[in-house]
């Protein structure tokens, strides 16, 4: 079985103040101190998004979604910074219901966020729609449900007959979560079958992210896909209690926190 106490100990030993505050919120609902929240929210662009690089002027869909995931772990999804970010995501949706990074980011965007790339566009669409679902509508936003539905339909239209999707692996579970939330259970179940085939070979980071995303929108931890993901996390937990990131050792704490979020 997964050793949650060891995972908690890993974050305490290796995390910074924001990481430990995320842990406290996930474990006990303890709200972070003001200085930690200010650190987590720093660098927000005037338009409401966060740029991909410190001090840059153009907000990034991918970077904004990453910040929202951190703020959600701090119990701060309803604070003004997160509400501005969600409003920016809503305004940034394209007429076809999808999202894409600004063309000016082509030189610095990673492969999964490259402007002009169809796979990246589909991933960014599922990511933005997922966080709009988690965050919920802002006061006075009567277009929120329409935006989420348009994004979900764009993703649904991309699905192949076998339930697979023409994009990165992460787009599968984020899109699955959005469809599940909206009650499109047949399409969601097709994606779950495709994901279950991949779980035994998934990296710890992907497994934790899949598990946490589907739990966040209300899927039962006893669901067969999440049962398989829990088994995979058990197999990949390291002897020091942590899980390995796909992006280097400096992100191992983040991956471990994602696993804790999924398993709590």
Short mmCIF file of C-alpha atoms in Angstrom, two decimals:
data_model
loop_
_atom_site.label_atom_id
_atom_site.label_comp_id
_atom_site.label_asym_id
_atom_site.label_seq_id
_atom_site.Cartn_x
_atom_site.Cartn_y
_atom_site.Cartn_z
CA UNK A 1 0.00 0.00 0.00
CA UNK A 2 1.03 3.62 -0.53
CA UNK A 3 2.85 5.02 2.50
CA UNK A 4 1.20 8.42 2.93
CA UNK A 5 3.13 9.18 6.12
CA UNK A 6 6.39 8.75 4.21
CA UNK A 7 5.07 10.99 1.41
CA UNK A 8 4.16 13.68 3.94
CA UNK A 9 7.59 13.40 5.49
CA UNK A 10 9.21 13.82 2.06
CA UNK A 11 7.36 17.09 1.42
CA UNK A 12 8.18 18.41 4.89
CA UNK A 13 11.87 17.58 4.41
CA UNK A 14 12.29 18.81 0.84
CA UNK A 15 9.56 21.37 0.17
CA UNK A 16 9.62 25.14 0.51
CA UNK A 17 7.13 27.29 2.44
CA UNK A 18 4.52 27.15 -0.34
CA UNK A 19 4.88 23.37 -0.64
CA UNK A 20 4.41 22.90 3.09
CA UNK A 21 1.40 25.20 3.06
CA UNK A 22 -0.11 23.14 0.24
CA UNK A 23 0.49 20.03 2.33
CA UNK A 24 -1.21 21.60 5.35
CA UNK A 25 -4.27 22.53 3.29
CA UNK A 26 -4.51 19.09 1.69
CA UNK A 27 -4.14 17.30 5.02
CA UNK A 28 -6.14 19.43 7.43
CA UNK A 29 -7.70 22.35 5.54
CA UNK A 30 -5.37 24.78 7.31
CA UNK A 31 -5.48 28.09 5.41
CA UNK A 32 -2.02 29.44 4.49
CA UNK A 33 -0.54 32.63 5.93
CA UNK A 34 -0.76 35.81 3.84
CA UNK A 35 2.91 35.85 2.84
CA UNK A 36 2.65 32.34 1.38
CA UNK A 37 -0.42 33.28 -0.66
CA UNK A 38 1.31 36.42 -1.92
CA UNK A 39 4.29 34.32 -3.02
CA UNK A 40 2.04 31.84 -4.83
CA UNK A 41 0.15 34.63 -6.62
CA UNK A 42 3.12 36.84 -7.51
CA UNK A 43 3.80 37.83 -11.12
CA UNK A 44 0.22 37.89 -12.35
CA UNK A 45 -0.26 39.97 -15.49
CA UNK A 46 -2.65 42.94 -15.40
CA UNK A 47 -5.02 41.03 -17.70
CA UNK A 48 -5.36 38.21 -15.15
CA UNK A 49 -3.20 35.41 -16.57
CA UNK A 50 0.32 34.45 -15.61
CA UNK A 51 3.23 34.60 -18.07
CA UNK A 52 5.37 31.56 -18.78
CA UNK A 53 8.56 33.44 -17.86
CA UNK A 54 9.18 35.75 -14.93
CA UNK A 55 8.66 39.38 -15.90
CA UNK A 56 7.23 38.62 -19.35
CA UNK A 57 4.32 40.64 -20.69
CA UNK A 58 2.23 37.96 -22.44
CA UNK A 59 0.13 35.63 -20.32
CA UNK A 60 0.24 31.90 -21.02
CA UNK A 61 -2.71 29.50 -20.90
CA UNK A 62 -0.47 26.64 -19.73
CA UNK A 63 1.29 28.71 -17.06
CA UNK A 64 -2.01 30.11 -15.80
CA UNK A 65 -3.50 26.64 -15.44
CA UNK A 66 -0.39 25.50 -13.53
CA UNK A 67 -0.74 28.43 -11.12
CA UNK A 68 -4.42 27.65 -10.63
CA UNK A 69 -3.50 24.08 -9.67
CA UNK A 70 -1.13 25.41 -6.99
CA UNK A 71 -3.72 27.88 -5.70
CA UNK A 72 -6.33 25.13 -5.56
CA UNK A 73 -3.96 23.15 -3.31
CA UNK A 74 -3.78 26.22 -1.05
CA UNK A 75 -7.54 26.59 -0.77
CA UNK A 76 -7.20 29.84 -2.73
CA UNK A 77 -9.29 29.14 -5.82
CA UNK A 78 -11.85 31.71 -4.65
CA UNK A 79 -9.36 34.49 -3.95
CA UNK A 80 -9.27 37.52 -6.29
CA UNK A 81 -6.09 36.41 -8.10
CA UNK A 82 -7.59 33.07 -9.10
CA UNK A 83 -10.91 34.67 -10.06
CA UNK A 84 -9.08 37.13 -12.34
CA UNK A 85 -7.17 34.23 -13.89
CA UNK A 86 -10.36 32.27 -14.56
CA UNK A 87 -11.97 35.36 -16.09
CA UNK A 88 -8.92 35.76 -18.34
CA UNK A 89 -9.21 32.13 -19.46
CA UNK A 90 -12.84 32.73 -20.35
CA UNK A 91 -11.99 35.81 -22.40
CA UNK A 92 -9.15 33.96 -24.15
CA UNK A 93 -11.31 31.18 -25.57
CA UNK A 94 -11.27 31.12 -29.37
CA UNK A 95 -14.43 31.20 -31.52
CA UNK A 96 -14.11 27.44 -32.16
CA UNK A 97 -14.35 26.77 -28.41
CA UNK A 98 -10.66 26.00 -28.01
CA UNK A 99 -7.60 27.67 -26.51
CA UNK A 100 -4.18 28.36 -28.00
CA UNK A 101 -1.09 30.20 -26.78
CA UNK A 102 -0.38 33.65 -28.18
CA UNK A 103 1.70 33.46 -31.38
CA UNK A 104 4.43 35.55 -29.73
CA UNK A 105 5.20 32.61 -27.39
CA UNK A 106 6.24 30.29 -30.22
CA UNK A 107 9.94 30.74 -29.45
CA UNK A 108 9.67 29.77 -25.79
CA UNK A 109 6.61 27.51 -25.53
CA UNK A 110 7.23 23.79 -24.84
CA UNK A 111 5.97 21.23 -27.39
CA UNK A 112 2.69 20.74 -25.54
CA UNK A 113 1.85 24.46 -25.79
CA UNK A 114 3.25 25.47 -29.19
CA UNK A 115 1.04 27.98 -31.03
CA UNK A 116 -0.16 26.59 -34.33
CA UNK A 117 0.14 22.95 -33.26
CA UNK A 118 -3.14 21.01 -33.26
CA UNK A 119 -2.07 18.59 -30.52
CA UNK A 120 -1.04 21.48 -28.28
CA UNK A 121 -4.30 23.30 -29.00
CA UNK A 122 -6.35 20.30 -27.92
CA UNK A 123 -4.30 19.86 -24.73
CA UNK A 124 -4.62 23.55 -23.82
CA UNK A 125 -8.37 23.33 -24.45
CA UNK A 126 -8.82 20.44 -22.04
CA UNK A 127 -6.59 22.11 -19.45
CA UNK A 128 -8.37 25.47 -19.57
CA UNK A 129 -11.82 23.85 -19.59
CA UNK A 130 -10.86 21.64 -16.65
CA UNK A 131 -9.87 24.62 -14.52
CA UNK A 132 -12.99 26.52 -15.50
CA UNK A 133 -14.99 23.50 -14.27
CA UNK A 134 -13.04 23.33 -10.99
CA UNK A 135 -13.12 27.09 -10.44
CA UNK A 136 -16.76 27.56 -11.36
CA UNK A 137 -18.29 30.78 -12.69
CA UNK A 138 -17.34 34.24 -11.53
CA UNK A 139 -20.11 36.50 -10.28
CA UNK A 140 -21.89 38.02 -13.23
CA UNK A 141 -20.41 35.57 -15.75
CA UNK A 142 -23.43 34.23 -17.59
CA UNK A 143 -21.25 32.68 -20.31
CA UNK A 144 -19.34 30.24 -18.09
CA UNK A 145 -21.48 27.16 -18.79
CA UNK A 146 -21.54 27.95 -22.51
CA UNK A 147 -17.74 28.25 -22.63
CA UNK A 148 -17.23 24.94 -20.85
CA UNK A 149 -19.79 23.19 -23.08
CA UNK A 150 -18.17 24.56 -26.25
CA UNK A 151 -14.74 23.36 -25.11
CA UNK A 152 -16.12 19.95 -24.19
CA UNK A 153 -17.82 19.61 -27.57
CA UNK A 154 -14.58 20.53 -29.35
CA UNK A 155 -12.75 17.82 -27.44
CA UNK A 156 -15.56 15.32 -27.91
CA UNK A 157 -15.51 15.93 -31.67
CA UNK A 158 -11.80 15.05 -31.75
CA UNK A 159 -12.27 11.58 -30.23
CA UNK A 160 -11.59 8.57 -32.42
CA UNK A 161 -14.02 5.60 -32.49
CA UNK A 162 -11.87 3.69 -29.97
CA UNK A 163 -11.97 6.57 -27.46
CA UNK A 164 -8.41 7.75 -28.11
CA UNK A 165 -7.59 11.39 -28.86
CA UNK A 166 -5.10 13.12 -31.18
CA UNK A 167 -3.04 14.86 -28.54
CA UNK A 168 -0.81 14.35 -25.52
CA UNK A 169 -1.68 11.76 -22.87
CA UNK A 170 -2.65 14.41 -20.32
CA UNK A 171 -5.36 15.75 -22.64
CA UNK A 172 -7.11 12.41 -22.24
CA UNK A 173 -7.71 12.56 -18.51
CA UNK A 174 -8.40 16.30 -18.46
CA UNK A 175 -10.94 15.94 -21.26
CA UNK A 176 -12.37 12.85 -19.57
CA UNK A 177 -12.85 14.86 -16.38
CA UNK A 178 -14.69 17.64 -18.22
CA UNK A 179 -16.98 15.19 -20.04
CA UNK A 180 -17.65 13.28 -16.81
CA UNK A 181 -18.57 16.52 -15.06
CA UNK A 182 -21.03 17.40 -17.81
CA UNK A 183 -22.65 13.96 -17.69
CA UNK A 184 -21.31 12.64 -21.00
CA UNK A 185 -20.60 9.29 -19.39
CA UNK A 186 -20.41 7.14 -22.53
CA UNK A 187 -17.59 9.21 -24.03
CA UNK A 188 -15.93 9.49 -20.64
CA UNK A 189 -16.04 5.72 -20.21
CA UNK A 190 -14.46 5.21 -23.64
CA UNK A 191 -11.55 7.44 -22.62
CA UNK A 192 -11.23 5.63 -19.30
CA UNK A 193 -10.78 2.34 -21.14
CA UNK A 194 -8.05 3.85 -23.29
CA UNK A 195 -6.34 5.33 -20.22
CA UNK A 196 -6.55 2.08 -18.26
CA UNK A 197 -4.52 0.37 -20.97
CA UNK A 198 -1.77 2.93 -20.39
CA UNK A 199 -1.71 3.01 -16.58
CA UNK A 200 0.69 0.06 -16.07
CA UNK A 201 3.38 1.94 -18.02
CA UNK A 202 2.57 5.47 -16.84
CA UNK A 203 5.17 7.57 -15.08
CA UNK A 204 4.50 8.44 -11.42
CA UNK A 205 3.83 12.07 -12.39
CA UNK A 206 1.25 11.15 -15.02
CA UNK A 207 -0.41 8.63 -12.73
CA UNK A 208 -0.70 11.13 -9.88
CA UNK A 209 -2.01 13.83 -12.20
CA UNK A 210 -4.63 11.53 -13.71
CA UNK A 211 -5.79 10.35 -10.28
CA UNK A 212 -5.94 13.84 -8.79
CA UNK A 213 -7.78 15.36 -11.76
CA UNK A 214 -10.53 12.74 -11.82
CA UNK A 215 -10.95 12.79 -8.04
CA UNK A 216 -11.23 16.59 -8.08
CA UNK A 217 -14.34 16.49 -10.26
CA UNK A 218 -15.99 13.83 -8.11
CA UNK A 219 -15.09 10.44 -9.55
CA UNK A 220 -15.19 7.75 -6.87
CA UNK A 221 -11.80 6.53 -5.59
CA UNK A 222 -13.21 3.03 -6.01
CA UNK A 223 -13.67 3.51 -9.75
CA UNK A 224 -11.75 0.79 -11.60
CA UNK A 225 -9.47 3.28 -13.39
CA UNK A 226 -8.55 5.00 -10.13
CA UNK A 227 -8.02 1.64 -8.46
CA UNK A 228 -5.47 0.84 -11.18
CA UNK A 229 -3.87 4.27 -10.70
CA UNK A 230 -3.59 3.71 -6.94
CA UNK A 231 -1.85 0.40 -7.61
CA UNK A 232 0.58 2.15 -9.97
CA UNK A 233 1.38 4.81 -7.36
CA UNK A 234 2.08 2.06 -4.86
CA UNK A 235 4.49 0.44 -7.31
CA UNK A 236 6.35 3.67 -8.07
CA UNK A 237 6.67 5.30 -4.64
CA UNK A 238 10.35 5.64 -3.77
CA UNK A 239 11.96 4.49 -0.55
CA UNK A 240 12.25 8.13 0.61
CA UNK A 241 8.44 8.50 0.37
CA UNK A 242 8.37 10.67 -2.74
CA UNK A 243 7.45 10.17 -6.38
CA UNK A 244 9.64 11.14 -9.31
CA UNK A 245 8.75 14.02 -11.62
CA UNK A 246 9.06 13.87 -15.40
CA UNK A 247 10.63 17.35 -15.37
CA UNK A 248 13.64 16.90 -13.12
CA UNK A 249 14.32 16.38 -9.42
CA UNK A 250 13.36 19.96 -8.56
CA UNK A 251 9.72 19.02 -9.26
CA UNK A 252 9.64 15.79 -7.23
CA UNK A 253 7.93 17.58 -4.35
CA UNK A 254 5.22 18.85 -6.72
CA UNK A 255 4.62 15.31 -8.01
CA UNK A 256 4.47 14.00 -4.45
CA UNK A 257 1.95 16.67 -3.48
CA UNK A 258 -0.16 15.72 -6.50
CA UNK A 259 -0.15 12.09 -5.33
CA UNK A 260 -1.12 13.18 -1.82
CA UNK A 261 -3.96 15.27 -3.27
CA UNK A 262 -5.21 12.21 -5.15
CA UNK A 263 -4.93 9.79 -2.25
CA UNK A 264 -6.05 11.93 0.69
#
